[in-house]
mmCIF file of C-alpha atoms in Angstrom:
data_model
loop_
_atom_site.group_PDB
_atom_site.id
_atom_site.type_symbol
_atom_site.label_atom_id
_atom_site.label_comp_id
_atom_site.label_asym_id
_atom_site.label_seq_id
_atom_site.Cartn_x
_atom_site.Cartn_y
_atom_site.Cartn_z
ATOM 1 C CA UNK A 1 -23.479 -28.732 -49.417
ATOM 2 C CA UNK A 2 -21.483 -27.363 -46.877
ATOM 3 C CA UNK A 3 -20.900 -30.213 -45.090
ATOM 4 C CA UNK A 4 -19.903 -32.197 -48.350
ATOM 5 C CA UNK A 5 -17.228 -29.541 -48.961
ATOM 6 C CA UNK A 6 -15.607 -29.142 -45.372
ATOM 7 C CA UNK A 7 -15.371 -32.973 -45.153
ATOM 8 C CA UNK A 8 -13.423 -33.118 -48.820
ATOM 9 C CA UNK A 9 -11.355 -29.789 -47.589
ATOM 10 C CA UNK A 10 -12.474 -27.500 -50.544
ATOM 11 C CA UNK A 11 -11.314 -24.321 -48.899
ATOM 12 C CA UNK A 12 -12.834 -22.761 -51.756
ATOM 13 C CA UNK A 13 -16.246 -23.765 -51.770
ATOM 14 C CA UNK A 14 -16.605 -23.645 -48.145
ATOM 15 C CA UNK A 15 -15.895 -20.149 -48.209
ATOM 16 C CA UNK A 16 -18.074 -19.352 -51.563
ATOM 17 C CA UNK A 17 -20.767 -21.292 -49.161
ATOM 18 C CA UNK A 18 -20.580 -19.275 -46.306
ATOM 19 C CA UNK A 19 -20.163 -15.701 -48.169
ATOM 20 C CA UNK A 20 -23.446 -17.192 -49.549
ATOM 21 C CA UNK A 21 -25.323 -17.369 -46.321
ATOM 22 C CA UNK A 22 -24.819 -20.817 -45.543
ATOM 23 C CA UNK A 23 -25.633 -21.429 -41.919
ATOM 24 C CA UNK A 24 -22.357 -22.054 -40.684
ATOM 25 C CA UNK A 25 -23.985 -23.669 -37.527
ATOM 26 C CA UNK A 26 -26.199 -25.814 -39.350
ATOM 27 C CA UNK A 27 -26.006 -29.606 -38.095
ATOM 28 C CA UNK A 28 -26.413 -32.663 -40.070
ATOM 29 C CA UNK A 29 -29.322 -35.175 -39.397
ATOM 30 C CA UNK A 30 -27.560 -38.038 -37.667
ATOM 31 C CA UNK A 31 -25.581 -37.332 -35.452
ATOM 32 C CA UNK A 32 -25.917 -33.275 -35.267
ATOM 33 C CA UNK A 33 -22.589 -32.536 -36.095
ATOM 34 C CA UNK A 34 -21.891 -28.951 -37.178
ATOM 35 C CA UNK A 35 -19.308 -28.297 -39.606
ATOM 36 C CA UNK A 36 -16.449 -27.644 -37.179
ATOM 37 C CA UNK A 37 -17.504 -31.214 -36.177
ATOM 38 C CA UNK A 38 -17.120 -32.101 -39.550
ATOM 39 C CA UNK A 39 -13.716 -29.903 -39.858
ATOM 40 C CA UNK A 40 -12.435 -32.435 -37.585
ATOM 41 C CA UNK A 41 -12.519 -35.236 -40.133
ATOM 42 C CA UNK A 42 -11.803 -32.851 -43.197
ATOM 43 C CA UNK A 43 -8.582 -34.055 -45.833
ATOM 44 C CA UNK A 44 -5.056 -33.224 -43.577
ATOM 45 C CA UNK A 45 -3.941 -31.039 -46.010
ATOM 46 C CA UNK A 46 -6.407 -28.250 -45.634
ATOM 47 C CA UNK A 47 -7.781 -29.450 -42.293
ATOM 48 C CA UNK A 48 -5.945 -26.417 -40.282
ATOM 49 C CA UNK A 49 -7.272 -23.959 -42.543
ATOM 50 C CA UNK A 50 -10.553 -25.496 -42.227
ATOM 51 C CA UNK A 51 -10.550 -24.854 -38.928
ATOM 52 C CA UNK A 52 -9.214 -21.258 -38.675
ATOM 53 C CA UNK A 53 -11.458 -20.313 -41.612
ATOM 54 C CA UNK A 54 -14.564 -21.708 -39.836
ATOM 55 C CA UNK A 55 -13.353 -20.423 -36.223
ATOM 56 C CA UNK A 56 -12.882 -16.863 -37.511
ATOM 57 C CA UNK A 57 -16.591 -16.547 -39.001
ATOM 58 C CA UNK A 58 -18.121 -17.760 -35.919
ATOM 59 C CA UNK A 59 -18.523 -21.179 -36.150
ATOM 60 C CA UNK A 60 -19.745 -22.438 -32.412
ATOM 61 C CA UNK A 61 -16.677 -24.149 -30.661
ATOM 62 C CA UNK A 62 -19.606 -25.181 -27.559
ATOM 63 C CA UNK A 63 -21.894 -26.844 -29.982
ATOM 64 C CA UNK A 64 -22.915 -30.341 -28.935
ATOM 65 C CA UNK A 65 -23.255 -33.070 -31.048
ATOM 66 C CA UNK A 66 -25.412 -36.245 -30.705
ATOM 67 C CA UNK A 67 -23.129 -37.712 -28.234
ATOM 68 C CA UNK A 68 -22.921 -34.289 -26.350
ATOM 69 C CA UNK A 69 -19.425 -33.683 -27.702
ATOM 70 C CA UNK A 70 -17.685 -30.272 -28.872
ATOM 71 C CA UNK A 71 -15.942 -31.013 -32.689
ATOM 72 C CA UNK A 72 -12.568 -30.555 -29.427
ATOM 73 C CA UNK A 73 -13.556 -33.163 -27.885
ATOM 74 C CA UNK A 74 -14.364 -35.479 -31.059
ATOM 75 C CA UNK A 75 -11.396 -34.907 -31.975
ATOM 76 C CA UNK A 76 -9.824 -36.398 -28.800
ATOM 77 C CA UNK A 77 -12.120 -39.399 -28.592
ATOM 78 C CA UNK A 78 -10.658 -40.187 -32.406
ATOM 79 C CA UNK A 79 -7.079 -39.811 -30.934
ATOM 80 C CA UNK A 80 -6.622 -37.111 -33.133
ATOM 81 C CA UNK A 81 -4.505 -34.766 -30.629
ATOM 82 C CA UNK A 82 -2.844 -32.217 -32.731
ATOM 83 C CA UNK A 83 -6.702 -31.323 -34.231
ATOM 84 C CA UNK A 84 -7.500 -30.741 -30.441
ATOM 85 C CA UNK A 85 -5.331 -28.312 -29.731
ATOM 86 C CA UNK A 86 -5.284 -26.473 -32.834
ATOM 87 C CA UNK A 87 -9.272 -26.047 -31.666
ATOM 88 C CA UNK A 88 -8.551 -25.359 -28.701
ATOM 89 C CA UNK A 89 -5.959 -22.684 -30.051
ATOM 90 C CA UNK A 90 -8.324 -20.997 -32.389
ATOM 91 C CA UNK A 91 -10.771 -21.068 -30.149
ATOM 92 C CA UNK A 92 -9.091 -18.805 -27.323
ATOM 93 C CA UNK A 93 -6.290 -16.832 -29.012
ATOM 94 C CA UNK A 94 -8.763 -13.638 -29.123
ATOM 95 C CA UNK A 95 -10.490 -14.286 -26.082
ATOM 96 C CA UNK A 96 -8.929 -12.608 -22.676
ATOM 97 C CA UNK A 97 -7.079 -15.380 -20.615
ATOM 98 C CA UNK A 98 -10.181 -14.563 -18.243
ATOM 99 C CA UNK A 99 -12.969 -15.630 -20.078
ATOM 100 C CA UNK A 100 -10.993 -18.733 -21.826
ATOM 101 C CA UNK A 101 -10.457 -20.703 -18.450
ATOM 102 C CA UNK A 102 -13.582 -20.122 -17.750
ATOM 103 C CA UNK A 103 -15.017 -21.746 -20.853
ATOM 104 C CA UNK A 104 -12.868 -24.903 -20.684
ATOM 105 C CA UNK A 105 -13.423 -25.073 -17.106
ATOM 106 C CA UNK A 106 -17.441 -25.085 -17.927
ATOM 107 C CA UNK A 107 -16.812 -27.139 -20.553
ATOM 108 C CA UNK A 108 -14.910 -30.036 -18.253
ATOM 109 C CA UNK A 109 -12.678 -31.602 -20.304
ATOM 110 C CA UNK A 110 -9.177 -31.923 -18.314
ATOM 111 C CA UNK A 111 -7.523 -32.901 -20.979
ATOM 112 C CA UNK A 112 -8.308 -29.671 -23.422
ATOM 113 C CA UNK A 113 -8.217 -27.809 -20.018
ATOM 114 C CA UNK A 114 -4.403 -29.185 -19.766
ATOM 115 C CA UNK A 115 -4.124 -27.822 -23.848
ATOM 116 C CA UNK A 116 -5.089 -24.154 -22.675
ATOM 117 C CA UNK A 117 -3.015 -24.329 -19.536
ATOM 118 C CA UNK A 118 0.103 -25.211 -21.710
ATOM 119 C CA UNK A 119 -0.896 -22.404 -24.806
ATOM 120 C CA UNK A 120 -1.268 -19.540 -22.537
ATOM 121 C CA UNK A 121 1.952 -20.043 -20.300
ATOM 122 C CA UNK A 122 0.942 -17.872 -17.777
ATOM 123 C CA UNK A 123 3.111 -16.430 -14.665
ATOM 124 C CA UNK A 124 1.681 -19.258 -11.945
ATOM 125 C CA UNK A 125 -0.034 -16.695 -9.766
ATOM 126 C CA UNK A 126 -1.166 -15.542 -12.294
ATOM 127 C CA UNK A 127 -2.909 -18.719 -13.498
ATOM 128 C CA UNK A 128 -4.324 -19.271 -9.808
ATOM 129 C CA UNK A 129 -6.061 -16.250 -9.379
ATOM 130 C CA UNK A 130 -7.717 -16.945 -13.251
ATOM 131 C CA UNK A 131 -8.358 -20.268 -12.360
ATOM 132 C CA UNK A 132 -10.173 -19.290 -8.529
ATOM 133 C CA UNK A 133 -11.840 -16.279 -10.143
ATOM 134 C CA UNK A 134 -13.700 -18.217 -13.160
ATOM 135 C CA UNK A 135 -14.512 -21.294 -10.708
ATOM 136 C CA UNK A 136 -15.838 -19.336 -8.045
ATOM 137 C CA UNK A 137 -18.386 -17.579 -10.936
ATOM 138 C CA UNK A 138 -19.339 -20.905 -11.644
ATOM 139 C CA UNK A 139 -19.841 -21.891 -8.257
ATOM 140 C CA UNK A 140 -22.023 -18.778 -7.718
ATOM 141 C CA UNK A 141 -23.804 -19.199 -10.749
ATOM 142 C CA UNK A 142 -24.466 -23.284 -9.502
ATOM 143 C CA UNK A 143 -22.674 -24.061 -12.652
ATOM 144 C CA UNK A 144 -22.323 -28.158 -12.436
ATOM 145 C CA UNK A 145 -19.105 -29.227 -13.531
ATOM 146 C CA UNK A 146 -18.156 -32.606 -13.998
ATOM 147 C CA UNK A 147 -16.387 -34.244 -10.854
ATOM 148 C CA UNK A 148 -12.304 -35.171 -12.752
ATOM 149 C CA UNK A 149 -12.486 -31.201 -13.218
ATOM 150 C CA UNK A 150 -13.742 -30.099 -10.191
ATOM 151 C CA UNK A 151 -11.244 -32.713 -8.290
ATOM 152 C CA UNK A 152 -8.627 -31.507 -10.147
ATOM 153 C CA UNK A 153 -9.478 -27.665 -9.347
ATOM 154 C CA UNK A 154 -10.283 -28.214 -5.668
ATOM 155 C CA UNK A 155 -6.679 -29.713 -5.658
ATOM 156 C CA UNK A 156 -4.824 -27.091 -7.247
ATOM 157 C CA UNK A 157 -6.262 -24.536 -5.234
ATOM 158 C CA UNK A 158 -6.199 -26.217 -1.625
ATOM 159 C CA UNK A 159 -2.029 -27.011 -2.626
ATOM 160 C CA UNK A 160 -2.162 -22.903 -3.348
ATOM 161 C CA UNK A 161 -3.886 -22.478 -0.083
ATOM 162 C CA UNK A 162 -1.519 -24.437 1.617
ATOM 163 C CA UNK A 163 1.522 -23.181 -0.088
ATOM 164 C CA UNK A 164 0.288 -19.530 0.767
ATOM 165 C CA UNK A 165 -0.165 -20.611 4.714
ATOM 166 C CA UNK A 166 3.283 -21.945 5.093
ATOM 167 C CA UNK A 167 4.834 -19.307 3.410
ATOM 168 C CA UNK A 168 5.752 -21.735 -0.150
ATOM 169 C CA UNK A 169 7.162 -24.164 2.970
ATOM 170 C CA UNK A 170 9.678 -22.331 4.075
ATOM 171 C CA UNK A 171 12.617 -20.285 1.980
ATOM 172 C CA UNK A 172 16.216 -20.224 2.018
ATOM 173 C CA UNK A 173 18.313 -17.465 3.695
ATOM 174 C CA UNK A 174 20.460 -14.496 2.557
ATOM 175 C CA UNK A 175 19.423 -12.031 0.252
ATOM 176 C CA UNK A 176 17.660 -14.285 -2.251
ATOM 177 C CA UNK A 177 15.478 -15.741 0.647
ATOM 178 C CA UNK A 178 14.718 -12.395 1.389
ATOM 179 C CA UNK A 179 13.450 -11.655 -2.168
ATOM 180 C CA UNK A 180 11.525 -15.359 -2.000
ATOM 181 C CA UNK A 181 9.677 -14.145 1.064
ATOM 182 C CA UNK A 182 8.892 -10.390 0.142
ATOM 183 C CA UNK A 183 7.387 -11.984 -3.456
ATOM 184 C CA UNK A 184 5.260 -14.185 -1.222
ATOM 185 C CA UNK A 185 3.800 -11.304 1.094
ATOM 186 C CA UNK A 186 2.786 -9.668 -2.370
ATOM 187 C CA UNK A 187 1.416 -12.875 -3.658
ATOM 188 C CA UNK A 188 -0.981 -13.340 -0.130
ATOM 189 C CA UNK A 189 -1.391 -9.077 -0.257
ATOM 190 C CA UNK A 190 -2.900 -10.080 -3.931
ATOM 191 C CA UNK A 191 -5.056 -12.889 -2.890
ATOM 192 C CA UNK A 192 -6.347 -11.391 0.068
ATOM 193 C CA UNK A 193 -7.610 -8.579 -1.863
ATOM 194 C CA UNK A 194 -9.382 -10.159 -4.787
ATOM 195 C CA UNK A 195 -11.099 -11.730 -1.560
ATOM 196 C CA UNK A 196 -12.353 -8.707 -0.160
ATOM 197 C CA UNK A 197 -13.205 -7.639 -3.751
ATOM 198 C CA UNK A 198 -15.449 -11.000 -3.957
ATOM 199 C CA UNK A 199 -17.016 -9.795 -0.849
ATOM 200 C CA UNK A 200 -17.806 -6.773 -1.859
ATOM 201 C CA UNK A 201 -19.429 -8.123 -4.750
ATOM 202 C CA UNK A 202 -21.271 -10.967 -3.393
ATOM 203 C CA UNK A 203 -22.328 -8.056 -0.412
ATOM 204 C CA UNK A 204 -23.685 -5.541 -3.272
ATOM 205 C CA UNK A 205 -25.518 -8.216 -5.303
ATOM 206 C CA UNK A 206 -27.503 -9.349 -2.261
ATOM 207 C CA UNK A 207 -28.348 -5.715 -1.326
ATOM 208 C CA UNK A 208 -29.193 -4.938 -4.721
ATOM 209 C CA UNK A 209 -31.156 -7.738 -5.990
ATOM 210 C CA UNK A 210 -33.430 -8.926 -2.987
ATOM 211 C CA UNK A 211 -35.482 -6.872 -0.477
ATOM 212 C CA UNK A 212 -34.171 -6.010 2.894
ATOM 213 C CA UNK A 213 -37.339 -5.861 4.654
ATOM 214 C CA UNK A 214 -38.627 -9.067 3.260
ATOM 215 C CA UNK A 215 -37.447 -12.426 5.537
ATOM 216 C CA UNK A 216 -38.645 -14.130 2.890
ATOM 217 C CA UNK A 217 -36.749 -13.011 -0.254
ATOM 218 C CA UNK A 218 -34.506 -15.677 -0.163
ATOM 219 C CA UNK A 219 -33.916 -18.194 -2.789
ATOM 220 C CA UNK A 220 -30.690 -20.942 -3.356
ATOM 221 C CA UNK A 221 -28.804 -18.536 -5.472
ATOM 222 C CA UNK A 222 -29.349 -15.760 -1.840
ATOM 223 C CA UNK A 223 -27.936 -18.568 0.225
ATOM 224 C CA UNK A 224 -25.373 -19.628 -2.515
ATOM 225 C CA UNK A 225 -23.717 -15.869 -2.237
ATOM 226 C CA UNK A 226 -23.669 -16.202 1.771
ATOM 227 C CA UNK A 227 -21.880 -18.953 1.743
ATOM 228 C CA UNK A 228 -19.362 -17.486 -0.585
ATOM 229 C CA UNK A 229 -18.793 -14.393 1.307
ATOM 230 C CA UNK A 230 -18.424 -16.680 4.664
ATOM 231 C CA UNK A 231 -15.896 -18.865 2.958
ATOM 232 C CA UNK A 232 -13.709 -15.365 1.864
ATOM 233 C CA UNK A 233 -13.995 -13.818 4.999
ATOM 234 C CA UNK A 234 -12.713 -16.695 6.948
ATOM 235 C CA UNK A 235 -9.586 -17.091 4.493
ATOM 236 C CA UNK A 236 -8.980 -13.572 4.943
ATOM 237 C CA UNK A 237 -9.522 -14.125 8.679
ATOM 238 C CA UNK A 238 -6.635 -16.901 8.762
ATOM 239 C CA UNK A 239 -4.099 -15.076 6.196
ATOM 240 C CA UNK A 240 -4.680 -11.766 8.982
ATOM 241 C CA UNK A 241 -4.866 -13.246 12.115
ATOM 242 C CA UNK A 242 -3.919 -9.285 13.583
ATOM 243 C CA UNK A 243 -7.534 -8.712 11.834
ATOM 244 C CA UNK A 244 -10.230 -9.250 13.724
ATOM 245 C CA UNK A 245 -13.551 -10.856 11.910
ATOM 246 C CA UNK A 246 -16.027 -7.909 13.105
ATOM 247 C CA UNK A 247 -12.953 -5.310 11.856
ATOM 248 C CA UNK A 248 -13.348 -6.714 8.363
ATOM 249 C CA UNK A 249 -16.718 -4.818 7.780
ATOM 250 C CA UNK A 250 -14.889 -1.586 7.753
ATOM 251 C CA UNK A 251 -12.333 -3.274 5.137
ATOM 252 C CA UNK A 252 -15.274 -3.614 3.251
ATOM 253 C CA UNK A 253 -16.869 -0.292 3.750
ATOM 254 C CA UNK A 254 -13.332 1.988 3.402
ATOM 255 C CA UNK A 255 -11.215 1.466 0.877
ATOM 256 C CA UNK A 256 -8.871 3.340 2.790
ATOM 257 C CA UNK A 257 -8.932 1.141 5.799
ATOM 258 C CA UNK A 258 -8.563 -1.886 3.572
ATOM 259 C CA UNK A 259 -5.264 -0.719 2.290
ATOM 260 C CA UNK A 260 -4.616 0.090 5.749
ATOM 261 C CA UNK A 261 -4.767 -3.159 6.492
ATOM 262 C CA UNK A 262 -3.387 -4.958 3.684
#
């Protein structure tokens, strides 16, 4: 019954249905659409209340269907945009900007990835550090993502990279310049230090969660966190070149010599 009402858009019944119990989760037989699947096709006129109504009592915007699609990404493959991103929008607007990218990132579709980037309008350093902190979770987690988004993030974040070696590629002179070039020591200061933090972490995980005296504890996920920490401490290694490598275990040790440092 629920599904009959959500696809005629009887706002109504759909909530008299689920302040009745009904499994708001619930898929149909076919094709294992859930409701929000079903939202997506629902009567225009009460198709965005549909959608916030079902969002806000927990319908499940991950759910797959029979073709392995999220009611978001149905949505796209009928060329039905607007529906999209009014998902998408629903979806995220109470979730920190955090743990959003790093649902759309795990959930691969560039093109609702694109939606999110453009609702949350976020300060671009900002946006980077979000971005490099929910991929490298995924990465450490040996999350597979699909290969268009992992391109696409591997190419964002090498152009940061890049940008953040050669100083944004040069900057013009006078007192602005000077502004342009102190924002961009802040910007590497920033990076540098959620690196060390991801050291830290990956360090305290391994020490924590396998045995020291055992050779043999080791397992992909063990091998998966040394490479991460390798990778961190050789970026930090070519952003401080006045640092040596075999210093940077006392960054990690002292938070006082870190900020010493940085």
């Amino acid at each position: 019954m629920l599904f009959e009402a959500v696809q005629c858009g009887d706002l109504e019944r759909v909530r008299y249905l689920l302040d009745g119990g009904a499994d708001i989760n619930a898929r149909d037989d076919k094709f294992f659409n859930t409701a929000l699947h079903r939202a997506v096709f629902a009567r225009q006129h009460r198709r965005t209340e549909l959608i916030e109504l079902l969002v806000a009592r927990g319908a499940d915007c991950n759910a797959l269907n029979k073709k392995r699609l999220t009611a978001s990404e149905l949505a796209l493959e009928n060329h039905l945009e607007e529906v999209a991103q009014q998902l998408i929008r629903c979806e995220t607007e109470h979730l920190d900007d955090h743990l959003a990218y790093y649902l759309l990132i795990r959930r691969g579709n560039l093109q609702l990835f694109e939606y999110l980037i453009a609702l949350k309008r976020l300060r671009y350093e900002e946006e980077i550090l979000i971005i490099a902190k929910a991929y490298g979770e995924l990465r450490l987690k040996n999350v597979p993502l699909k290969e268009p988004m992992e391109s696409y993030l591997n190419e964002i974040l090498i152009n940061h990279d890049y940008w953040l070696r050669n100083e944004g590629g040069g900057g013009g002179g006078g007192g602005s310049g000077s502004t342009v070039r102190r924002r961009r020591r802040q910007l590497r200061r920033a990076e540098n230090v959620r690196r060390l933090q991801a050291i830290v972490e990956c360090v305290r995980e391994l020490c924590g969660g396998y045995d020291t005296h055992n050779l043999m504890d080791v397992d992909s996920l063990f091998l998966l966190r040394l490479s991460h920490i390798l990778e961190n401490l050789l970026f930090v290694r070519n952003h401080y070149r006045q640092l040596p490598l075999h210093h940077v275990e006392f960054c990690i040790e002292d938070p006082g010599m870190r900020q010493k440092y940085l």
